[in-house]
């Protein structure tokens, strides 16, 4: 049972010009990779990954359209409704972990890194963004003890290019036990292609349009496998994603129509 | 499992459990999961001529005990895109399309598209407002217009899905039978609301939605019982069914088969297999050889 809990925003952290973290007055014990449905009364409700998973729940939001713009108008003390945490989180295997996060996709990876490092694992994180000022959680990852490799599309920090360029080079030199990725789907599809060549098992956190968030409405079902992103996901194993001809190609909008990511 | 086969308006089901419309019904991949979960037939999401995004979220929330409130708002990719999905289903179990429209003609056009896609039957979701804003299923003459128009255009078995929000659901059922419906599905959700005590406003984005799940069962059962008294065409029971015992109550009230929606949340996508198994156990315990043996027994 996931009843709506309306709680106060305790603290708002400006991470970058377009990304903010909202720490909520809601005690949780979530698995990194799990999500919550966030209700802004009178506006809408959307899924957000838990970016702080133990104690006070945190969500980290990129300003994009109407809903996130309205979220950014909130002040500390304002109310938000939360359903969850729900869905399947990441599962840690092995000792040498590799994280690949693009943009706000670093949100669910940061608590994963913290948890793994607390358990004595080694964590390398590849963090990418359009530009230096939009890099998310680099300090947080370093503070937790992770090795952080950076890429920016415009070359204002780290390697000029994409996270996948850094990944391809790194895997020529080093080996890891498990890879975790979250970010734009075409980036994740590329990550899976690269890690497959190196036989590196990979888990990816997917984004689909959510309505119910509880596995009833069918809105987020992946073609090929029939897996529900909100219920059997949002994190999936590479093997599961390879069985879906939808992954990396298209998603479905609020009406359920197919929308292709790029060229067919 | 013996004795579970049923025939509904010429459609043969290996067991009397069906997936209700609007649950996991937007694509072939998702309908296949209900088939794998043991459903005797599946009903796809209700579709209209044009794609519709539906209402803003929250559109589906849980309400205790074991209920849902939804205001999905008939969101769908449009009949053409959904028809392509239904075409992909391999005929493992009967597939029923669900259509709606804002005029009787639109219902009929959508039913024709679905017939071309090769479905086994069409369910008319009459819980849709017409251009003047009156819900077709609320009034005998409106429901009748829709059923006649669809029956004029398609050869498939046509089921009218009714709502208990109608003043007199039994009269609407009778009107649908007169207009040529091959079966009645009873019932759709009931209009309802939930208000959050802290936000002090309705939770659903649309404020009002439809109630489903355990709390709907006694209402649905009453409707099926009363409709079965008055019509000769088969009745499919729907509303709050989550166990074999629930299903048996509907058979005793006169239902030929049952649809299951909300219980997918509480018992998983295998709920169909579980319910079918439990129905078989009931029949065996009581010494009946088929579902048909107990259908309508409560009317004696
Ligand atoms: C499991 C999951 C975890 C997510 N975690 C985060 C996160 O940690 N931080 C973050 O900033 N965003 C996250 N998102 C995305 C977020 O839910 C919204 O998609 C995004 O914030 C849209 O913002 P908007 O409505 O302001 O923009 P809009 O302009 O309205 O939408 C932009 C795009 O967002 C997507 N979108 C819109 N509504 C939904 C919806 N109901 N469900 C899913 N996608 C939608 C669509 O792709 C749309 O094209 C997550 C999504 C999912 C499914
Ligand atoms: C999320 C959701 C969406 C639904 N969408 C439709 C729909 O598109 N068409 C329809 O005829 N009924 C729809 N229904 C109603 C169900 O088919 C069913 O009549 C109702 O939920 C009662 O059955 P249940 O208690 O087993 O869920 C929907 C129900 C739910 C919960
Ligand atoms: S969002 Fe409804 S099934 Fe996933």
PDB file of C-alpha atoms in Angstrom, chain A residues 12-163:
ATOM      1  CA  UNK A  12      16.336  23.308  -0.687  1.00  0.00           C
ATOM      2  CA  UNK A  13      19.868  23.064  -2.105  1.00  0.00           C
ATOM      3  CA  UNK A  14      20.832  24.791  -5.344  1.00  0.00           C
ATOM      4  CA  UNK A  15      23.089  22.234  -7.002  1.00  0.00           C
ATOM      5  CA  UNK A  16      23.507  24.010 -10.345  1.00  0.00           C
ATOM      6  CA  UNK A  17      21.653  26.749 -12.205  1.00  0.00           C
ATOM      7  CA  UNK A  18      19.031  24.234 -13.357  1.00  0.00           C
ATOM      8  CA  UNK A  19      19.194  21.516 -10.684  1.00  0.00           C
ATOM      9  CA  UNK A  20      17.893  21.671  -7.118  1.00  0.00           C
ATOM     10  CA  UNK A  21      17.693  19.148  -4.307  1.00  0.00           C
ATOM     11  CA  UNK A  22      14.621  19.098  -2.086  1.00  0.00           C
ATOM     12  CA  UNK A  23      15.110  17.487   1.319  1.00  0.00           C
ATOM     13  CA  UNK A  24      11.747  16.415   2.709  1.00  0.00           C
ATOM     14  CA  UNK A  25      10.442  15.845   6.204  1.00  0.00           C
ATOM     15  CA  UNK A  26       9.896  12.151   5.510  1.00  0.00           C
ATOM     16  CA  UNK A  27      11.950   9.411   7.093  1.00  0.00           C
ATOM     17  CA  UNK A  28      12.735   6.687   4.560  1.00  0.00           C
ATOM     18  CA  UNK A  29      14.955   3.682   4.103  1.00  0.00           C
ATOM     19  CA  UNK A  30      15.045   3.352   0.327  1.00  0.00           C
ATOM     20  CA  UNK A  31      17.276   1.355  -1.974  1.00  0.00           C
ATOM     21  CA  UNK A  32      19.261   3.591  -4.330  1.00  0.00           C
ATOM     22  CA  UNK A  33      17.524   3.430  -7.727  1.00  0.00           C
ATOM     23  CA  UNK A  34      14.031   3.425  -6.203  1.00  0.00           C
ATOM     24  CA  UNK A  35      11.735   6.338  -7.016  1.00  0.00           C
ATOM     25  CA  UNK A  36       8.900   8.291  -5.435  1.00  0.00           C
ATOM     26  CA  UNK A  37       5.854   9.911  -7.043  1.00  0.00           C
ATOM     27  CA  UNK A  38       5.995  13.618  -6.181  1.00  0.00           C
ATOM     28  CA  UNK A  39       2.691  15.469  -5.998  1.00  0.00           C
ATOM     29  CA  UNK A  40       2.553  19.218  -6.200  1.00  0.00           C
ATOM     30  CA  UNK A  41      -1.061  19.805  -5.139  1.00  0.00           C
ATOM     31  CA  UNK A  42      -3.098  21.474  -7.843  1.00  0.00           C
ATOM     32  CA  UNK A  43      -0.357  21.006 -10.454  1.00  0.00           C
ATOM     33  CA  UNK A  44       0.700  17.438 -11.231  1.00  0.00           C
ATOM     34  CA  UNK A  45       2.516  14.366  -9.928  1.00  0.00           C
ATOM     35  CA  UNK A  46       5.719  12.960 -11.467  1.00  0.00           C
ATOM     36  CA  UNK A  47       8.286  10.293 -10.696  1.00  0.00           C
ATOM     37  CA  UNK A  48      11.642  11.296  -9.196  1.00  0.00           C
ATOM     38  CA  UNK A  49      14.518   9.091  -8.088  1.00  0.00           C
ATOM     39  CA  UNK A  50      15.467   9.219  -4.428  1.00  0.00           C
ATOM     40  CA  UNK A  51      18.813  11.056  -4.304  1.00  0.00           C
ATOM     41  CA  UNK A  52      19.018  10.804  -0.499  1.00  0.00           C
ATOM     42  CA  UNK A  53      17.759   7.396   0.515  1.00  0.00           C
ATOM     43  CA  UNK A  54      18.367   7.041   4.254  1.00  0.00           C
ATOM     44  CA  UNK A  55      16.714   9.281   6.842  1.00  0.00           C
ATOM     45  CA  UNK A  56      15.140  12.398   5.338  1.00  0.00           C
ATOM     46  CA  UNK A  57      14.159  11.685   1.734  1.00  0.00           C
ATOM     47  CA  UNK A  58      15.844  13.824  -0.908  1.00  0.00           C
ATOM     48  CA  UNK A  59      14.963  14.331  -4.574  1.00  0.00           C
ATOM     49  CA  UNK A  60      17.135  16.169  -7.077  1.00  0.00           C
ATOM     50  CA  UNK A  61      15.310  17.879  -9.897  1.00  0.00           C
ATOM     51  CA  UNK A  62      16.283  19.314 -13.269  1.00  0.00           C
ATOM     52  CA  UNK A  63      14.125  22.270 -14.343  1.00  0.00           C
ATOM     53  CA  UNK A  64      12.571  21.296 -17.653  1.00  0.00           C
ATOM     54  CA  UNK A  65       8.877  22.039 -18.197  1.00  0.00           C
ATOM     55  CA  UNK A  66       5.862  23.280 -16.285  1.00  0.00           C
ATOM     56  CA  UNK A  67       5.914  20.828 -13.389  1.00  0.00           C
ATOM     57  CA  UNK A  68       9.562  21.292 -12.526  1.00  0.00           C
ATOM     58  CA  UNK A  69       9.293  25.060 -12.971  1.00  0.00           C
ATOM     59  CA  UNK A  70       6.503  25.067 -10.356  1.00  0.00           C
ATOM     60  CA  UNK A  71       8.611  22.873  -8.070  1.00  0.00           C
ATOM     61  CA  UNK A  72      11.377  25.461  -8.284  1.00  0.00           C
ATOM     62  CA  UNK A  73       8.929  28.096  -6.997  1.00  0.00           C
ATOM     63  CA  UNK A  74       8.624  26.230  -3.674  1.00  0.00           C
ATOM     64  CA  UNK A  75      10.194  27.550  -0.473  1.00  0.00           C
ATOM     65  CA  UNK A  76      11.293  25.668   2.612  1.00  0.00           C
ATOM     66  CA  UNK A  77       8.186  24.823   4.668  1.00  0.00           C
ATOM     67  CA  UNK A  78       5.945  24.337   1.600  1.00  0.00           C
ATOM     68  CA  UNK A  79       4.146  21.025   1.090  1.00  0.00           C
ATOM     69  CA  UNK A  80       4.731  18.128  -1.288  1.00  0.00           C
ATOM     70  CA  UNK A  81       2.898  14.806  -1.521  1.00  0.00           C
ATOM     71  CA  UNK A  82       4.957  11.645  -1.741  1.00  0.00           C
ATOM     72  CA  UNK A  83       3.996   8.087  -2.707  1.00  0.00           C
ATOM     73  CA  UNK A  84       6.763   5.570  -2.244  1.00  0.00           C
ATOM     74  CA  UNK A  85       9.688   4.813  -2.310  1.00  0.00           C
ATOM     75  CA  UNK A  86       8.727   2.225  -4.890  1.00  0.00           C
ATOM     76  CA  UNK A  87      10.129   0.077  -7.672  1.00  0.00           C
ATOM     77  CA  UNK A  88      13.232  -2.064  -7.867  1.00  0.00           C
ATOM     78  CA  UNK A  89      16.480  -0.410  -6.824  1.00  0.00           C
ATOM     79  CA  UNK A  90      20.027  -1.204  -7.924  1.00  0.00           C
ATOM     80  CA  UNK A  91      21.650  -4.347  -6.600  1.00  0.00           C
ATOM     81  CA  UNK A  92      25.334  -4.278  -5.752  1.00  0.00           C
ATOM     82  CA  UNK A  93      27.470  -7.211  -6.901  1.00  0.00           C
ATOM     83  CA  UNK A  94      31.250  -7.493  -6.582  1.00  0.00           C
ATOM     84  CA  UNK A  95      33.811  -5.086  -5.178  1.00  0.00           C
ATOM     85  CA  UNK A  96      34.898  -2.814  -8.025  1.00  0.00           C
ATOM     86  CA  UNK A  97      31.967  -0.721  -9.139  1.00  0.00           C
ATOM     87  CA  UNK A  98      31.700   1.654 -12.072  1.00  0.00           C
ATOM     88  CA  UNK A  99      29.033   4.351 -12.251  1.00  0.00           C
ATOM     89  CA  UNK A 100      28.153   6.273 -15.418  1.00  0.00           C
ATOM     90  CA  UNK A 101      25.834   9.241 -14.960  1.00  0.00           C
ATOM     91  CA  UNK A 102      24.718  11.854 -17.455  1.00  0.00           C
ATOM     92  CA  UNK A 103      23.080  15.116 -16.351  1.00  0.00           C
ATOM     93  CA  UNK A 104      20.459  14.727 -13.618  1.00  0.00           C
ATOM     94  CA  UNK A 105      20.929  10.947 -14.057  1.00  0.00           C
ATOM     95  CA  UNK A 106      23.638  11.196 -11.396  1.00  0.00           C
ATOM     96  CA  UNK A 107      20.794  11.638  -8.831  1.00  0.00           C
ATOM     97  CA  UNK A 108      20.194   7.921  -8.076  1.00  0.00           C
ATOM     98  CA  UNK A 109      23.880   7.032  -8.508  1.00  0.00           C
ATOM     99  CA  UNK A 110      25.184   9.289  -5.708  1.00  0.00           C
ATOM    100  CA  UNK A 111      23.412   7.429  -2.867  1.00  0.00           C
ATOM    101  CA  UNK A 112      24.465   4.152  -4.494  1.00  0.00           C
ATOM    102  CA  UNK A 113      28.114   5.268  -4.385  1.00  0.00           C
ATOM    103  CA  UNK A 114      27.787   6.308  -0.731  1.00  0.00           C
ATOM    104  CA  UNK A 115      26.249   3.004   0.249  1.00  0.00           C
ATOM    105  CA  UNK A 116      28.851   0.956  -1.637  1.00  0.00           C
ATOM    106  CA  UNK A 117      31.748   2.942  -0.192  1.00  0.00           C
ATOM    107  CA  UNK A 118      30.379   2.482   3.322  1.00  0.00           C
ATOM    108  CA  UNK A 119      30.414  -1.258   2.643  1.00  0.00           C
ATOM    109  CA  UNK A 120      34.072  -1.087   1.648  1.00  0.00           C
ATOM    110  CA  UNK A 121      33.649  -1.272  -2.119  1.00  0.00           C
ATOM    111  CA  UNK A 122      35.757   0.640  -4.630  1.00  0.00           C
ATOM    112  CA  UNK A 123      33.761   3.136  -6.676  1.00  0.00           C
ATOM    113  CA  UNK A 124      34.709   4.925  -9.880  1.00  0.00           C
ATOM    114  CA  UNK A 125      32.142   7.402 -11.172  1.00  0.00           C
ATOM    115  CA  UNK A 126      32.051   8.879 -14.660  1.00  0.00           C
ATOM    116  CA  UNK A 127      30.014  12.069 -14.439  1.00  0.00           C
ATOM    117  CA  UNK A 128      28.980  13.992 -17.528  1.00  0.00           C
ATOM    118  CA  UNK A 129      27.087  17.182 -18.304  1.00  0.00           C
ATOM    119  CA  UNK A 130      26.624  19.694 -21.104  1.00  0.00           C
ATOM    120  CA  UNK A 131      28.944  22.143 -19.412  1.00  0.00           C
ATOM    121  CA  UNK A 132      31.057  22.480 -16.244  1.00  0.00           C
ATOM    122  CA  UNK A 133      28.482  24.476 -14.276  1.00  0.00           C
ATOM    123  CA  UNK A 134      25.843  21.739 -14.792  1.00  0.00           C
ATOM    124  CA  UNK A 135      27.918  18.863 -13.347  1.00  0.00           C
ATOM    125  CA  UNK A 136      25.974  17.227 -10.517  1.00  0.00           C
ATOM    126  CA  UNK A 137      27.242  15.788  -7.216  1.00  0.00           C
ATOM    127  CA  UNK A 138      30.963  15.773  -8.110  1.00  0.00           C
ATOM    128  CA  UNK A 139      31.934  17.023  -4.631  1.00  0.00           C
ATOM    129  CA  UNK A 140      29.452  14.710  -2.932  1.00  0.00           C
ATOM    130  CA  UNK A 141      30.951  11.694  -4.727  1.00  0.00           C
ATOM    131  CA  UNK A 142      34.520  12.737  -3.928  1.00  0.00           C
ATOM    132  CA  UNK A 143      33.642  13.359  -0.276  1.00  0.00           C
ATOM    133  CA  UNK A 144      32.232   9.832  -0.044  1.00  0.00           C
ATOM    134  CA  UNK A 145      35.531   8.490  -1.367  1.00  0.00           C
ATOM    135  CA  UNK A 146      34.783   7.784  -5.021  1.00  0.00           C
ATOM    136  CA  UNK A 147      37.210   8.346  -7.861  1.00  0.00           C
ATOM    137  CA  UNK A 148      35.456  10.801 -10.202  1.00  0.00           C
ATOM    138  CA  UNK A 149      36.119  11.112 -13.944  1.00  0.00           C
ATOM    139  CA  UNK A 150      34.470  14.005 -15.740  1.00  0.00           C
ATOM    140  CA  UNK A 151      33.299  14.756 -19.250  1.00  0.00           C
ATOM    141  CA  UNK A 152      31.539  17.825 -20.622  1.00  0.00           C
ATOM    142  CA  UNK A 153      30.075  18.221 -24.092  1.00  0.00           C
ATOM    143  CA  UNK A 154      31.755  21.620 -24.479  1.00  0.00           C
ATOM    144  CA  UNK A 155      35.048  20.739 -22.786  1.00  0.00           C
ATOM    145  CA  UNK A 156      34.707  23.311 -19.964  1.00  0.00           C
ATOM    146  CA  UNK A 157      35.681  20.597 -17.454  1.00  0.00           C
ATOM    147  CA  UNK A 158      37.275  17.172 -17.733  1.00  0.00           C
ATOM    148  CA  UNK A 159      37.368  15.427 -21.062  1.00  0.00           C
ATOM    149  CA  UNK A 160      35.607  17.176 -23.932  1.00  0.00           C
ATOM    150  CA  UNK A 161      33.007  14.756 -25.197  1.00  0.00           C
ATOM    151  CA  UNK A 162      30.627  12.229 -23.687  1.00  0.00           C
ATOM    152  CA  UNK A 163      30.677   9.918 -20.681  1.00  0.00           C
TER     153      UNK A 163
END
